[in-house]
């Protein structure tokens, strides 16, 4: 797949009866892709198995249907891509190129902590898209815990500040869907 989604999870497939903490109306709105034309972000927070990746991919599929260019990768995947560009002296060019994608999905922020270089590269990705193009991020950690992921509370708060300035933040709750016997 061009967008490199990990699976074809659509918003229609999402069972809201199993996830009452997900705001149906907000997710329906995100499915219209209007937030992308406003360069707004979406942050999906919650424990493992609560549907964060499913919803991120579902919103991304809608965006692609509406003609937006979308790319999906894990947070560590994005950092590896930026590290590679940086090592070739092409970081700025890569960030510019990525701005041609109106949506980047950054899955699993916080599963693996970043060293300082990785944290700085990730910050540059966020800063480069701020008020220009959308990010959809998922994390199993609350914003308060992001300081630990990025090894530096100052970098973390500067990043969160830019992410949430124009964003919808959804906090999903409950037990893992994977353990429900589906
Ligand atoms: P997370 O990213 O929060 O860890 P996922 O989105 O990967 O969780 O969800 C785990 C699995 O359960 C996936 O196969 C996903 O499609 C499915 N799933 C989770 N929540 C729902 C739901 N409310 N309706 C339908 N499928 C769901
Ligand atoms: Mg996930």
mmCIF file of C-alpha atoms and ligand atoms in Angstrom:
data_model
loop_
_atom_site.group_PDB
_atom_site.id
_atom_site.type_symbol
_atom_site.label_atom_id
_atom_site.label_comp_id
_atom_site.label_asym_id
_atom_site.label_seq_id
_atom_site.Cartn_x
_atom_site.Cartn_y
_atom_site.Cartn_z
ATOM 1 C CA UNK A 1 0.000 0.000 0.000
ATOM 2 C CA UNK A 2 1.225 3.480 -0.836
ATOM 3 C CA UNK A 3 0.403 4.819 2.624
ATOM 4 C CA UNK A 4 1.943 1.707 4.242
ATOM 5 C CA UNK A 5 -0.974 1.080 6.591
ATOM 6 C CA UNK A 6 -0.375 -2.052 8.694
ATOM 7 C CA UNK A 7 -3.879 -3.364 7.897
ATOM 8 C CA UNK A 8 -7.124 -2.180 6.373
ATOM 9 C CA UNK A 9 -8.936 -1.044 9.504
ATOM 10 C CA UNK A 10 -11.829 1.216 8.611
ATOM 11 C CA UNK A 11 -13.969 3.510 10.728
ATOM 12 C CA UNK A 12 -17.013 1.458 9.636
ATOM 13 C CA UNK A 13 -15.379 -1.635 11.200
ATOM 14 C CA UNK A 14 -14.917 0.106 14.537
ATOM 15 C CA UNK A 15 -17.388 -1.104 17.146
ATOM 16 C CA UNK A 16 -18.319 1.883 19.277
ATOM 17 C CA UNK A 17 -20.407 -0.277 21.615
ATOM 18 C CA UNK A 18 -17.178 -1.916 22.720
ATOM 19 C CA UNK A 19 -15.409 1.413 23.136
ATOM 20 C CA UNK A 20 -17.811 3.826 24.862
ATOM 21 C CA UNK A 21 -14.975 6.244 25.670
ATOM 22 C CA UNK A 22 -14.541 6.981 21.940
ATOM 23 C CA UNK A 23 -16.535 10.067 20.906
ATOM 24 C CA UNK A 24 -18.546 8.886 17.865
ATOM 25 C CA UNK A 25 -19.358 12.374 16.661
ATOM 26 C CA UNK A 26 -15.784 13.557 16.896
ATOM 27 C CA UNK A 27 -14.511 10.465 15.066
ATOM 28 C CA UNK A 28 -17.183 10.911 12.381
ATOM 29 C CA UNK A 29 -15.972 14.500 11.999
ATOM 30 C CA UNK A 30 -12.347 13.349 11.740
ATOM 31 C CA UNK A 31 -13.517 10.972 9.005
ATOM 32 C CA UNK A 32 -14.585 13.984 6.921
ATOM 33 C CA UNK A 33 -10.892 15.061 6.718
ATOM 34 C CA UNK A 34 -11.791 18.688 7.475
ATOM 35 C CA UNK A 35 -9.112 18.746 10.202
ATOM 36 C CA UNK A 36 -6.489 18.102 7.498
ATOM 37 C CA UNK A 37 -7.423 21.189 5.519
ATOM 38 C CA UNK A 38 -6.947 23.102 8.803
ATOM 39 C CA UNK A 39 -3.519 21.427 9.419
ATOM 40 C CA UNK A 40 -4.834 20.196 12.765
ATOM 41 C CA UNK A 41 -3.498 17.155 14.607
ATOM 42 C CA UNK A 42 -5.163 14.141 16.191
ATOM 43 C CA UNK A 43 -3.777 12.455 19.290
ATOM 44 C CA UNK A 44 -5.089 9.057 20.380
ATOM 45 C CA UNK A 45 -4.083 8.140 23.909
ATOM 46 C CA UNK A 46 -4.844 5.000 25.899
ATOM 47 C CA UNK A 47 -3.661 1.603 27.059
ATOM 48 C CA UNK A 48 -2.785 -1.215 24.618
ATOM 49 C CA UNK A 49 -5.669 -2.735 22.677
ATOM 50 C CA UNK A 50 -8.098 0.157 23.086
ATOM 51 C CA UNK A 51 -8.289 0.836 19.327
ATOM 52 C CA UNK A 52 -5.757 3.659 18.844
ATOM 53 C CA UNK A 53 -4.048 2.198 15.778
ATOM 54 C CA UNK A 54 -7.378 1.059 14.326
ATOM 55 C CA UNK A 55 -8.821 4.584 14.576
ATOM 56 C CA UNK A 56 -5.615 6.221 13.285
ATOM 57 C CA UNK A 57 -5.634 3.934 10.228
ATOM 58 C CA UNK A 58 -9.383 4.411 9.747
ATOM 59 C CA UNK A 59 -8.998 8.198 9.756
ATOM 60 C CA UNK A 60 -5.999 7.819 7.424
ATOM 61 C CA UNK A 61 -7.966 5.673 4.958
ATOM 62 C CA UNK A 62 -10.690 8.334 4.899
ATOM 63 C CA UNK A 63 -8.041 10.985 4.243
ATOM 64 C CA UNK A 64 -6.645 8.969 1.328
ATOM 65 C CA UNK A 65 -10.192 8.581 -0.043
ATOM 66 C CA UNK A 66 -10.528 12.358 0.075
ATOM 67 C CA UNK A 67 -7.388 12.691 -2.012
ATOM 68 C CA UNK A 68 -4.862 13.461 0.724
ATOM 69 C CA UNK A 69 -1.396 11.952 0.716
ATOM 70 C CA UNK A 70 -0.929 9.857 3.846
ATOM 71 C CA UNK A 71 2.058 7.991 5.255
ATOM 72 C CA UNK A 72 2.008 5.603 8.209
ATOM 73 C CA UNK A 73 4.947 4.492 10.351
ATOM 74 C CA UNK A 74 5.778 3.839 13.980
ATOM 75 C CA UNK A 75 7.482 6.586 15.985
ATOM 76 C CA UNK A 76 10.726 4.579 15.877
ATOM 77 C CA UNK A 77 10.283 4.121 12.127
ATOM 78 C CA UNK A 78 9.968 7.884 11.628
ATOM 79 C CA UNK A 79 13.040 8.520 13.747
ATOM 80 C CA UNK A 80 15.040 5.925 11.785
ATOM 81 C CA UNK A 81 14.003 7.646 8.545
ATOM 82 C CA UNK A 82 15.062 11.057 9.854
ATOM 83 C CA UNK A 83 18.341 9.660 11.225
ATOM 84 C CA UNK A 84 19.114 8.230 7.814
ATOM 85 C CA UNK A 85 18.402 11.574 6.103
ATOM 86 C CA UNK A 86 20.419 13.429 8.759
ATOM 87 C CA UNK A 87 23.428 11.139 8.233
ATOM 88 C CA UNK A 88 23.363 12.083 4.526
ATOM 89 C CA UNK A 89 23.130 15.792 5.384
ATOM 90 C CA UNK A 90 19.582 15.806 3.967
ATOM 91 C CA UNK A 91 17.408 16.323 7.037
ATOM 92 C CA UNK A 92 15.952 19.663 5.929
ATOM 93 C CA UNK A 93 15.202 18.279 2.465
ATOM 94 C CA UNK A 94 13.496 15.230 3.938
ATOM 95 C CA UNK A 95 11.339 17.376 6.256
ATOM 96 C CA UNK A 96 10.375 19.545 3.277
ATOM 97 C CA UNK A 97 9.552 16.468 1.208
ATOM 98 C CA UNK A 98 7.403 15.063 4.014
ATOM 99 C CA UNK A 99 5.378 18.274 4.102
ATOM 100 C CA UNK A 100 3.986 17.242 0.712
ATOM 101 C CA UNK A 101 2.090 14.585 2.684
ATOM 102 C CA UNK A 102 -0.879 16.258 4.300
ATOM 103 C CA UNK A 103 -1.064 13.521 6.933
ATOM 104 C CA UNK A 104 1.664 11.576 8.685
ATOM 105 C CA UNK A 105 0.558 8.895 11.126
ATOM 106 C CA UNK A 106 2.997 8.344 13.985
ATOM 107 C CA UNK A 107 2.045 5.139 15.772
ATOM 108 C CA UNK A 108 3.222 4.046 19.213
ATOM 109 C CA UNK A 109 4.919 7.108 20.645
ATOM 110 C CA UNK A 110 6.376 5.929 23.936
ATOM 111 C CA UNK A 111 6.734 2.199 23.453
ATOM 112 C CA UNK A 112 10.469 2.681 23.004
ATOM 113 C CA UNK A 113 12.248 5.586 24.697
ATOM 114 C CA UNK A 114 14.281 7.931 22.503
ATOM 115 C CA UNK A 115 17.874 8.948 23.085
ATOM 116 C CA UNK A 116 18.666 12.663 22.845
ATOM 117 C CA UNK A 117 19.419 12.617 19.112
ATOM 118 C CA UNK A 118 16.192 10.754 18.376
ATOM 119 C CA UNK A 119 14.217 13.147 20.590
ATOM 120 C CA UNK A 120 15.688 16.148 18.766
ATOM 121 C CA UNK A 121 14.877 14.668 15.353
ATOM 122 C CA UNK A 122 11.332 13.914 16.434
ATOM 123 C CA UNK A 123 10.975 17.457 17.736
ATOM 124 C CA UNK A 124 12.070 18.770 14.338
ATOM 125 C CA UNK A 125 9.437 16.662 12.617
ATOM 126 C CA UNK A 126 6.736 18.106 14.891
ATOM 127 C CA UNK A 127 8.052 21.669 14.492
ATOM 128 C CA UNK A 128 8.258 21.356 10.712
ATOM 129 C CA UNK A 129 4.601 20.354 10.447
ATOM 130 C CA UNK A 130 3.278 22.826 13.009
ATOM 131 C CA UNK A 131 0.475 24.864 11.380
ATOM 132 C CA UNK A 132 1.402 23.433 7.955
ATOM 133 C CA UNK A 133 0.324 19.799 7.855
ATOM 134 C CA UNK A 134 -1.342 17.227 10.074
ATOM 135 C CA UNK A 135 0.006 14.552 12.357
ATOM 136 C CA UNK A 136 -2.012 11.702 13.805
ATOM 137 C CA UNK A 137 -0.198 10.317 16.831
ATOM 138 C CA UNK A 138 -0.960 7.358 19.061
ATOM 139 C CA UNK A 139 0.539 6.725 22.484
ATOM 140 C CA UNK A 140 0.017 4.380 25.385
ATOM 141 C CA UNK A 141 1.378 7.105 27.673
ATOM 142 C CA UNK A 142 -0.266 10.256 28.979
ATOM 143 C CA UNK A 143 1.365 13.572 28.015
ATOM 144 C CA UNK A 144 2.702 13.758 31.564
ATOM 145 C CA UNK A 145 4.797 10.664 30.878
ATOM 146 C CA UNK A 146 6.265 11.920 27.590
ATOM 147 C CA UNK A 147 9.182 13.564 29.422
ATOM 148 C CA UNK A 148 10.464 10.072 30.210
ATOM 149 C CA UNK A 149 10.155 8.957 26.579
ATOM 150 C CA UNK A 150 12.079 11.936 25.255
ATOM 151 C CA UNK A 151 14.580 11.913 28.109
ATOM 152 C CA UNK A 152 14.081 15.642 28.583
ATOM 153 C CA UNK A 153 10.967 17.303 30.009
ATOM 154 C CA UNK A 154 11.772 20.606 28.244
ATOM 155 C CA UNK A 155 11.880 19.028 24.777
ATOM 156 C CA UNK A 156 8.763 17.007 25.601
ATOM 157 C CA UNK A 157 6.762 20.033 26.725
ATOM 158 C CA UNK A 158 7.866 22.165 23.751
ATOM 159 C CA UNK A 159 6.740 19.319 21.491
ATOM 160 C CA UNK A 160 3.413 18.709 23.252
ATOM 161 C CA UNK A 161 2.756 22.460 23.127
ATOM 162 C CA UNK A 162 3.033 22.471 19.313
ATOM 163 C CA UNK A 163 1.099 19.225 18.891
ATOM 164 C CA UNK A 164 -1.894 20.190 21.015
ATOM 165 C CA UNK A 165 -2.154 23.874 20.033
ATOM 166 C CA UNK A 166 -4.435 22.810 17.142
ATOM 167 C CA UNK A 167 -5.496 19.258 17.921
ATOM 168 C CA UNK A 168 -8.238 16.890 18.929
ATOM 169 C CA UNK A 169 -7.080 14.653 21.761
ATOM 170 C CA UNK A 170 -8.990 11.411 22.344
ATOM 171 C CA UNK A 171 -8.353 9.473 25.526
ATOM 172 C CA UNK A 172 -9.468 5.873 25.112
ATOM 173 C CA UNK A 173 -10.128 3.723 28.152
ATOM 174 C CA UNK A 174 -10.929 0.166 29.054
ATOM 175 C CA UNK A 175 -9.567 -3.335 28.666
ATOM 176 C CA UNK A 176 -7.753 -4.542 25.564
ATOM 177 C CA UNK A 177 -10.034 -5.521 22.679
ATOM 178 C CA UNK A 178 -7.492 -8.247 21.918
ATOM 179 C CA UNK A 179 -8.388 -9.959 25.223
ATOM 180 C CA UNK A 180 -12.141 -9.831 24.679
ATOM 181 C CA UNK A 181 -12.335 -13.107 22.792
ATOM 182 C CA UNK A 182 -13.091 -11.611 19.370
HETATM 183 P P1 LIG B 1 -4.025 -0.181 20.157
HETATM 184 O O1 LIG B 1 -3.379 0.457 18.978
HETATM 185 O O2 LIG B 1 -4.777 0.776 21.032
HETATM 186 O O3 LIG B 1 -3.082 -1.030 20.957
HETATM 187 P P2 LIG B 1 -5.511 -1.592 18.131
HETATM 188 O O4 LIG B 1 -6.163 -0.470 17.420
HETATM 189 O O5 LIG B 1 -4.355 -2.223 17.455
HETATM 190 O O6 LIG B 1 -5.138 -1.177 19.622
HETATM 191 O O7 LIG B 1 -6.621 -2.689 18.427
HETATM 192 C C1 LIG B 1 -6.275 -4.055 18.693
HETATM 193 C C2 LIG B 1 -7.115 -4.972 17.821
HETATM 194 O O8 LIG B 1 -8.467 -4.897 18.225
HETATM 195 C C3 LIG B 1 -7.091 -4.584 16.353
HETATM 196 O O9 LIG B 1 -7.220 -5.761 15.583
HETATM 197 C C4 LIG B 1 -8.334 -3.704 16.210
HETATM 198 O O10 LIG B 1 -8.840 -3.745 14.886
HETATM 199 C C5 LIG B 1 -9.288 -4.339 17.192
HETATM 200 N N1 LIG B 1 -10.162 -3.371 17.842
HETATM 201 C C6 LIG B 1 -9.869 -2.592 18.898
HETATM 202 N N2 LIG B 1 -10.920 -1.894 19.293
HETATM 203 C C7 LIG B 1 -11.927 -2.198 18.443
HETATM 204 C C8 LIG B 1 -13.303 -1.791 18.329
HETATM 205 N N3 LIG B 1 -13.866 -0.929 19.204
HETATM 206 N N4 LIG B 1 -14.026 -2.308 17.314
HETATM 207 C C9 LIG B 1 -13.492 -3.200 16.462
HETATM 208 N N5 LIG B 1 -12.202 -3.646 16.521
HETATM 209 C C10 LIG B 1 -11.432 -3.151 17.509
HETATM 210 MG MG1 LIG B 2 -1.450 0.262 18.334
#
